[in-house]
């Protein structure tokens, strides 16, 4: 069922197929002009994150590393033509999820910057924990590999940020102004976006998923909606999401619409007395029936985490399930629709 669904979603997203099997294009460098570069990893689903590079006159800033060492090495090699005369001197981790920071150890001689909250959260999910889950022979390992089996967490030593900030940090990258703006808690507890005014470009980390469903681990949703509004008010043309293809403000509008829809639906189901998981199933079905544009997005089972986060923001005594159960519920919703 899930394979069929993936096929359908790939087709809806315009993905090509060979003998009915979806073909995911390889990761690639995308030159955005004005000394900004994106590294895009299709198809943007679980763990397939993007990174970015801001190239100054003699030094560069890297936005995020990738989920494992092999992928991060490939990305750094691909950036070689840009960093030959402008080596990476700063690395910003947009947030604490491993697909944005587990490759940090391969970036040498760079200051590593994140928000205080992200640096704190990075210590909570060590790579060795994911390596153990990937190797688990039981039901939990099977569930985990369904989401993250393509990655190799062996040998990763978490290299933590060396400089942290709260709110906002203005940097100069070899003559270029770069603004780091903390917009979390939203996707995680310490999300940061990276704005490059002279290139009219913003690297959003996981404040944007394009073609895939956003997942609100921390919330509240209102913070994430405010982050979308902040980006919509910026003088930017190029928007690099944490997952999925490079977009513009239209991509921001679509994510904002999704979050506003879930926020309002989950408030309705909460006041009707529905349990969070039943509510998520009902909301997912409703999106399909009404042919909402985001019903065709990948990883739509994330609605279950998102509804649960709304319930927690309405009622602080609401107890969210542990992360394994959250993954079970996402898989269940994707299987049942
Ligand atoms: Zn991510």
CSV table of C-alpha atoms and ligand atoms in Angstrom, one decimal:
chain,number,residue,atom,x,y,z
A,1,UNK,CA,0.0,0.0,0.0
A,2,UNK,CA,2.7,2.4,1.0
A,3,UNK,CA,4.7,1.6,-2.2
A,4,UNK,CA,1.6,2.3,-4.2
A,5,UNK,CA,1.1,5.6,-2.4
A,6,UNK,CA,4.7,6.6,-3.0
A,7,UNK,CA,4.2,5.9,-6.7
A,8,UNK,CA,1.0,7.9,-6.9
A,9,UNK,CA,2.7,10.8,-5.0
A,10,UNK,CA,5.7,10.7,-7.2
A,11,UNK,CA,3.5,10.8,-10.3
A,12,UNK,CA,1.5,13.7,-8.8
A,13,UNK,CA,4.8,15.5,-8.1
A,14,UNK,CA,5.8,15.0,-11.7
A,15,UNK,CA,8.5,12.5,-10.9
A,16,UNK,CA,9.6,10.3,-13.8
A,17,UNK,CA,9.4,6.5,-13.7
A,18,UNK,CA,11.2,3.6,-15.4
A,19,UNK,CA,9.0,0.4,-15.8
A,20,UNK,CA,6.7,1.9,-13.2
A,21,UNK,CA,9.5,2.4,-10.6
A,22,UNK,CA,10.0,6.0,-9.5
A,23,UNK,CA,13.4,7.5,-10.4
A,24,UNK,CA,14.7,9.9,-7.9
A,25,UNK,CA,17.2,12.3,-9.5
A,26,UNK,CA,20.6,12.5,-7.9
A,27,UNK,CA,21.6,15.2,-5.4
A,28,UNK,CA,22.9,18.2,-7.1
A,29,UNK,CA,24.4,21.7,-6.7
A,30,UNK,CA,22.2,24.5,-7.8
A,31,UNK,CA,23.9,27.9,-8.4
A,32,UNK,CA,21.4,30.5,-7.4
A,33,UNK,CA,23.5,33.5,-8.6
A,34,UNK,CA,24.9,36.4,-6.5
A,35,UNK,CA,27.3,34.0,-4.7
A,36,UNK,CA,24.6,31.8,-3.2
A,37,UNK,CA,24.5,28.0,-3.9
A,38,UNK,CA,22.0,25.3,-2.8
A,39,UNK,CA,22.7,21.6,-2.5
A,40,UNK,CA,19.4,19.8,-3.1
A,41,UNK,CA,18.8,16.1,-2.3
A,42,UNK,CA,15.7,14.7,-4.0
A,43,UNK,CA,13.2,13.7,-3.1
A,44,UNK,CA,13.2,15.7,0.1
A,45,UNK,CA,11.5,13.0,2.1
A,46,UNK,CA,12.7,11.7,5.5
A,47,UNK,CA,16.3,12.6,6.0
A,48,UNK,CA,16.9,13.9,2.4
A,49,UNK,CA,17.7,17.5,3.4
A,50,UNK,CA,19.2,20.4,1.6
A,51,UNK,CA,22.2,22.6,2.5
A,52,UNK,CA,23.4,26.0,1.3
A,53,UNK,CA,26.5,28.0,0.7
A,54,UNK,CA,27.1,31.8,0.8
A,55,UNK,CA,30.3,32.7,-0.9
A,56,UNK,CA,32.2,35.8,0.1
A,57,UNK,CA,35.4,37.4,-1.1
A,58,UNK,CA,37.9,34.9,0.5
A,59,UNK,CA,35.6,33.0,2.9
A,60,UNK,CA,32.2,31.1,2.7
A,61,UNK,CA,29.4,30.3,5.1
A,62,UNK,CA,27.8,26.8,5.0
A,63,UNK,CA,24.2,26.4,6.0
A,64,UNK,CA,23.8,22.9,7.5
A,65,UNK,CA,25.5,19.6,7.0
A,66,UNK,CA,23.7,16.3,6.0
A,67,UNK,CA,22.5,13.2,7.8
A,68,UNK,CA,25.6,11.0,7.5
A,69,UNK,CA,29.3,11.3,6.7
A,70,UNK,CA,29.1,9.9,3.1
A,71,UNK,CA,26.4,12.3,2.0
A,72,UNK,CA,28.2,15.3,3.7
A,73,UNK,CA,31.5,14.3,2.0
A,74,UNK,CA,29.7,14.2,-1.4
A,75,UNK,CA,28.2,17.7,-0.7
A,76,UNK,CA,31.5,19.2,0.4
A,77,UNK,CA,33.3,17.7,-2.7
A,78,UNK,CA,30.5,19.2,-4.9
A,79,UNK,CA,31.1,22.6,-3.4
A,80,UNK,CA,34.9,22.4,-4.1
A,81,UNK,CA,34.8,24.8,-7.1
A,82,UNK,CA,33.2,27.5,-4.9
A,83,UNK,CA,35.3,27.1,-1.8
A,84,UNK,CA,38.7,26.7,-3.5
A,85,UNK,CA,39.4,30.4,-3.0
A,86,UNK,CA,36.8,31.0,-0.4
A,87,UNK,CA,37.1,28.3,2.2
A,88,UNK,CA,34.2,27.6,4.6
A,89,UNK,CA,35.0,29.6,7.8
A,90,UNK,CA,31.5,29.5,9.3
A,91,UNK,CA,28.8,26.8,9.5
A,92,UNK,CA,25.3,27.5,10.6
A,93,UNK,CA,23.1,24.6,11.8
A,94,UNK,CA,19.5,25.7,11.2
A,95,UNK,CA,18.3,23.4,13.9
A,96,UNK,CA,19.1,20.2,15.9
A,97,UNK,CA,17.8,17.4,13.7
A,98,UNK,CA,20.5,15.1,12.6
A,99,UNK,CA,19.9,15.6,8.9
A,100,UNK,CA,21.1,19.2,9.3
A,101,UNK,CA,24.1,18.6,11.7
A,102,UNK,CA,25.4,15.0,11.8
A,103,UNK,CA,28.0,15.8,9.2
A,104,UNK,CA,29.6,18.7,11.2
A,105,UNK,CA,32.8,16.8,12.0
A,106,UNK,CA,33.8,16.9,8.3
A,107,UNK,CA,33.9,20.7,8.3
A,108,UNK,CA,37.2,21.7,9.7
A,109,UNK,CA,38.5,25.2,10.8
A,110,UNK,CA,35.0,26.7,10.9
A,111,UNK,CA,33.1,28.4,13.6
A,112,UNK,CA,29.8,26.4,14.1
A,113,UNK,CA,26.8,28.6,14.9
A,114,UNK,CA,23.3,27.8,16.1
A,115,UNK,CA,20.7,29.1,18.5
A,116,UNK,CA,21.1,28.3,22.1
A,117,UNK,CA,18.0,26.2,22.1
A,118,UNK,CA,19.2,24.2,19.0
A,119,UNK,CA,22.6,23.5,20.6
A,120,UNK,CA,21.0,22.2,23.7
A,121,UNK,CA,18.6,20.0,21.7
A,122,UNK,CA,21.5,18.5,19.7
A,123,UNK,CA,22.7,16.6,22.7
A,124,UNK,CA,19.4,14.8,23.1
A,125,UNK,CA,19.5,12.5,20.0
A,126,UNK,CA,23.1,11.2,19.6
A,127,UNK,CA,24.0,9.5,16.3
A,128,UNK,CA,24.8,6.3,18.2
A,129,UNK,CA,21.1,6.1,19.2
A,130,UNK,CA,20.1,6.2,15.6
A,131,UNK,CA,22.8,3.7,14.6
A,132,UNK,CA,21.4,1.3,17.3
A,133,UNK,CA,17.8,1.7,16.1
A,134,UNK,CA,18.9,1.1,12.5
A,135,UNK,CA,20.6,-2.2,13.6
A,136,UNK,CA,17.7,-3.3,15.8
A,137,UNK,CA,16.4,-6.7,14.9
A,138,UNK,CA,12.9,-6.3,16.3
A,139,UNK,CA,9.7,-4.4,15.4
A,140,UNK,CA,11.2,-1.0,16.4
A,141,UNK,CA,14.2,-1.5,14.0
A,142,UNK,CA,11.8,-2.5,11.2
A,143,UNK,CA,9.7,0.7,11.8
A,144,UNK,CA,12.8,2.9,12.1
A,145,UNK,CA,14.4,1.5,8.9
A,146,UNK,CA,11.2,2.2,7.0
A,147,UNK,CA,12.0,5.9,7.5
A,148,UNK,CA,15.8,6.1,7.9
A,149,UNK,CA,17.2,2.8,6.6
A,150,UNK,CA,19.0,4.5,3.7
A,151,UNK,CA,21.4,6.3,6.0
A,152,UNK,CA,24.6,5.2,7.8
A,153,UNK,CA,24.9,6.5,11.3
A,154,UNK,CA,28.1,4.6,12.2
A,155,UNK,CA,31.2,6.5,13.1
A,156,UNK,CA,29.5,9.9,13.5
A,157,UNK,CA,30.9,12.0,16.4
A,158,UNK,CA,28.6,14.9,17.1
A,159,UNK,CA,30.5,18.2,16.7
A,160,UNK,CA,28.5,20.8,18.6
A,161,UNK,CA,28.2,24.5,17.9
A,162,UNK,CA,31.0,26.7,19.1
A,163,UNK,CA,29.0,29.9,19.1
A,164,UNK,CA,25.3,30.3,20.1
A,165,UNK,CA,22.9,33.2,20.1
A,166,UNK,CA,19.3,34.0,20.9
A,167,UNK,CA,16.9,36.1,18.8
A,168,UNK,CA,19.2,37.4,16.0
A,169,UNK,CA,22.8,37.4,15.0
A,170,UNK,CA,24.2,39.7,12.2
A,171,UNK,CA,27.3,38.2,10.6
A,172,UNK,CA,29.8,39.4,8.1
A,173,UNK,CA,31.0,36.8,5.7
A,174,UNK,CA,34.0,38.2,3.9
A,175,UNK,CA,32.4,41.5,3.2
A,176,UNK,CA,28.8,40.3,2.9
A,177,UNK,CA,26.0,40.8,5.5
A,178,UNK,CA,24.2,37.6,6.6
A,179,UNK,CA,21.4,37.7,9.1
A,180,UNK,CA,20.6,34.7,11.3
A,181,UNK,CA,17.0,35.0,12.7
A,182,UNK,CA,15.7,32.6,15.3
A,183,UNK,CA,12.1,31.8,14.5
A,184,UNK,CA,11.6,28.7,16.8
A,185,UNK,CA,10.2,27.0,18.6
A,186,UNK,CA,8.4,25.7,15.6
A,187,UNK,CA,9.7,22.6,13.7
A,188,UNK,CA,12.1,22.1,16.6
A,189,UNK,CA,12.9,24.1,19.7
A,190,UNK,CA,15.6,26.4,18.1
A,191,UNK,CA,14.9,26.9,14.4
A,192,UNK,CA,17.0,29.6,12.6
A,193,UNK,CA,16.6,31.0,9.1
A,194,UNK,CA,19.5,32.6,7.2
A,195,UNK,CA,18.8,35.7,5.2
A,196,UNK,CA,21.3,37.1,2.6
A,197,UNK,CA,20.0,40.5,1.8
A,198,UNK,CA,22.4,41.4,-1.1
A,199,UNK,CA,21.3,38.2,-2.9
A,200,UNK,CA,17.6,38.5,-2.0
A,201,UNK,CA,17.8,35.0,-0.8
A,202,UNK,CA,16.7,33.1,2.4
A,203,UNK,CA,17.8,29.6,3.5
A,204,UNK,CA,14.9,28.4,5.7
A,205,UNK,CA,16.1,25.1,7.2
A,206,UNK,CA,13.0,23.0,8.0
A,207,UNK,CA,10.8,26.0,8.3
A,208,UNK,CA,9.9,25.0,4.8
A,209,UNK,CA,9.3,21.6,3.3
A,210,UNK,CA,8.4,21.8,-0.4
A,211,UNK,CA,6.4,18.9,-1.9
A,212,UNK,CA,6.5,17.2,1.5
A,213,UNK,CA,4.4,17.8,4.6
A,214,UNK,CA,5.9,20.0,7.3
A,215,UNK,CA,6.2,18.3,10.7
A,216,UNK,CA,5.7,20.4,13.8
A,217,UNK,CA,7.7,18.6,16.5
A,218,UNK,CA,7.8,21.6,18.9
A,219,UNK,CA,5.3,24.2,17.9
A,220,UNK,CA,3.1,26.1,18.6
A,221,UNK,CA,1.9,26.3,15.0
A,222,UNK,CA,1.3,30.0,15.5
A,223,UNK,CA,5.1,30.5,15.8
A,224,UNK,CA,5.7,28.7,12.5
A,225,UNK,CA,2.9,30.7,10.8
A,226,UNK,CA,4.6,33.9,12.1
A,227,UNK,CA,7.9,32.7,10.6
A,228,UNK,CA,6.2,32.3,7.2
A,229,UNK,CA,4.8,35.9,7.6
A,230,UNK,CA,8.3,37.2,8.4
A,231,UNK,CA,9.7,35.6,5.2
A,232,UNK,CA,6.8,36.9,3.2
A,233,UNK,CA,7.6,40.4,4.4
A,234,UNK,CA,11.3,40.1,3.4
A,235,UNK,CA,12.7,41.5,0.1
A,236,UNK,CA,13.6,38.0,-1.2
A,237,UNK,CA,13.2,36.2,-4.6
A,238,UNK,CA,14.9,32.9,-3.8
A,239,UNK,CA,13.8,30.6,-1.0
A,240,UNK,CA,15.8,27.5,-0.3
A,241,UNK,CA,13.8,25.0,1.8
A,242,UNK,CA,15.2,22.5,4.2
A,243,UNK,CA,13.6,19.7,2.1
A,244,UNK,CA,12.5,19.8,-1.6
A,245,UNK,CA,13.2,22.0,-4.6
A,246,UNK,CA,14.2,25.6,-4.4
A,247,UNK,CA,11.2,27.9,-4.4
A,248,UNK,CA,10.0,31.5,-4.0
A,249,UNK,CA,7.4,33.2,-1.9
A,250,UNK,CA,4.7,31.0,-3.3
A,251,UNK,CA,6.3,28.1,-1.5
A,252,UNK,CA,6.1,30.0,1.7
A,253,UNK,CA,2.4,30.8,1.1
A,254,UNK,CA,1.6,27.1,0.6
A,255,UNK,CA,3.3,26.0,3.8
A,256,UNK,CA,1.5,28.8,5.7
A,257,UNK,CA,-1.8,27.7,4.2
A,258,UNK,CA,-1.2,24.1,5.4
A,259,UNK,CA,-0.3,25.1,8.9
A,260,UNK,CA,-3.3,27.5,9.2
A,261,UNK,CA,-5.6,24.7,7.9
A,262,UNK,CA,-4.3,22.1,10.4
A,263,UNK,CA,-4.4,24.6,13.3
A,264,UNK,CA,-8.0,25.5,12.6
A,265,UNK,CA,-9.1,21.8,12.0
A,266,UNK,CA,-7.4,20.5,15.1
A,267,UNK,CA,-9.0,23.3,17.2
A,268,UNK,CA,-12.4,22.2,15.9
A,269,UNK,CA,-11.8,18.5,16.6
A,270,UNK,CA,-10.4,19.3,20.1
A,271,UNK,CA,-13.5,21.2,21.0
A,272,UNK,CA,-15.6,18.4,19.6
A,273,UNK,CA,-13.8,16.1,22.1
A,274,UNK,CA,-12.0,13.9,19.6
A,275,UNK,CA,-8.9,12.0,20.6
A,276,UNK,CA,-5.7,13.4,18.9
A,277,UNK,CA,-5.0,10.4,16.7
A,278,UNK,CA,-8.7,9.9,15.6
A,279,UNK,CA,-8.7,13.6,14.8
A,280,UNK,CA,-5.6,13.3,12.7
A,281,UNK,CA,-7.1,10.4,10.7
A,282,UNK,CA,-10.3,12.4,10.2
A,283,UNK,CA,-8.5,15.5,9.1
A,284,UNK,CA,-6.3,13.5,6.7
A,285,UNK,CA,-9.4,12.0,5.1
A,286,UNK,CA,-11.0,15.4,4.9
A,287,UNK,CA,-8.0,16.9,3.1
A,288,UNK,CA,-8.3,14.0,0.5
A,289,UNK,CA,-12.0,14.3,0.1
A,290,UNK,CA,-11.8,18.1,-0.4
A,291,UNK,CA,-8.8,17.7,-2.7
A,292,UNK,CA,-6.8,20.2,-0.7
A,293,UNK,CA,-3.6,20.9,-2.6
A,294,UNK,CA,-1.5,19.6,0.3
A,295,UNK,CA,-3.3,16.3,0.3
A,296,UNK,CA,-1.0,15.3,-2.5
A,297,UNK,CA,2.2,16.2,-0.6
A,298,UNK,CA,4.5,13.4,0.5
A,299,UNK,CA,4.7,12.2,4.2
A,300,UNK,CA,1.1,13.3,4.8
A,301,UNK,CA,1.0,11.0,7.9
A,302,UNK,CA,2.9,13.8,9.7
A,303,UNK,CA,-0.6,15.3,10.2
A,304,UNK,CA,-0.7,13.0,13.3
A,305,UNK,CA,2.3,14.8,15.0
A,306,UNK,CA,0.9,18.2,13.9
A,307,UNK,CA,-2.5,17.6,15.4
A,308,UNK,CA,-1.0,16.3,18.6
A,309,UNK,CA,1.1,19.5,18.8
A,310,UNK,CA,-2.0,21.7,18.4
A,311,UNK,CA,-3.7,19.6,21.2
A,312,UNK,CA,-0.6,20.3,23.4
A,313,UNK,CA,-0.7,24.0,22.8
A,314,UNK,CA,-4.5,24.1,23.6
A,315,UNK,CA,-4.1,22.0,26.7
A,316,UNK,CA,-0.6,21.9,28.4
A,317,UNK,CA,-1.6,18.8,30.3
A,318,UNK,CA,-2.1,16.9,27.1
A,319,UNK,CA,0.4,14.0,27.0
A,320,UNK,CA,2.1,13.4,23.6
A,321,UNK,CA,3.1,9.9,22.8
A,322,UNK,CA,6.8,9.0,22.7
A,323,UNK,CA,8.6,9.4,19.4
A,324,UNK,CA,8.4,5.7,18.5
A,325,UNK,CA,4.6,5.8,18.9
A,326,UNK,CA,4.6,9.0,16.9
A,327,UNK,CA,6.3,7.2,14.0
A,328,UNK,CA,3.9,4.3,14.4
A,329,UNK,CA,0.9,6.7,14.1
A,330,UNK,CA,2.4,8.4,11.0
A,331,UNK,CA,2.9,5.0,9.3
A,332,UNK,CA,-0.7,4.0,10.3
A,333,UNK,CA,-2.3,7.1,8.7
A,334,UNK,CA,-0.3,6.7,5.5
A,335,UNK,CA,-1.4,3.0,5.4
A,336,UNK,CA,-5.1,3.7,6.0
A,337,UNK,CA,-5.8,6.4,3.4
B,1,LIG,ZN1,15.3,18.1,8.0
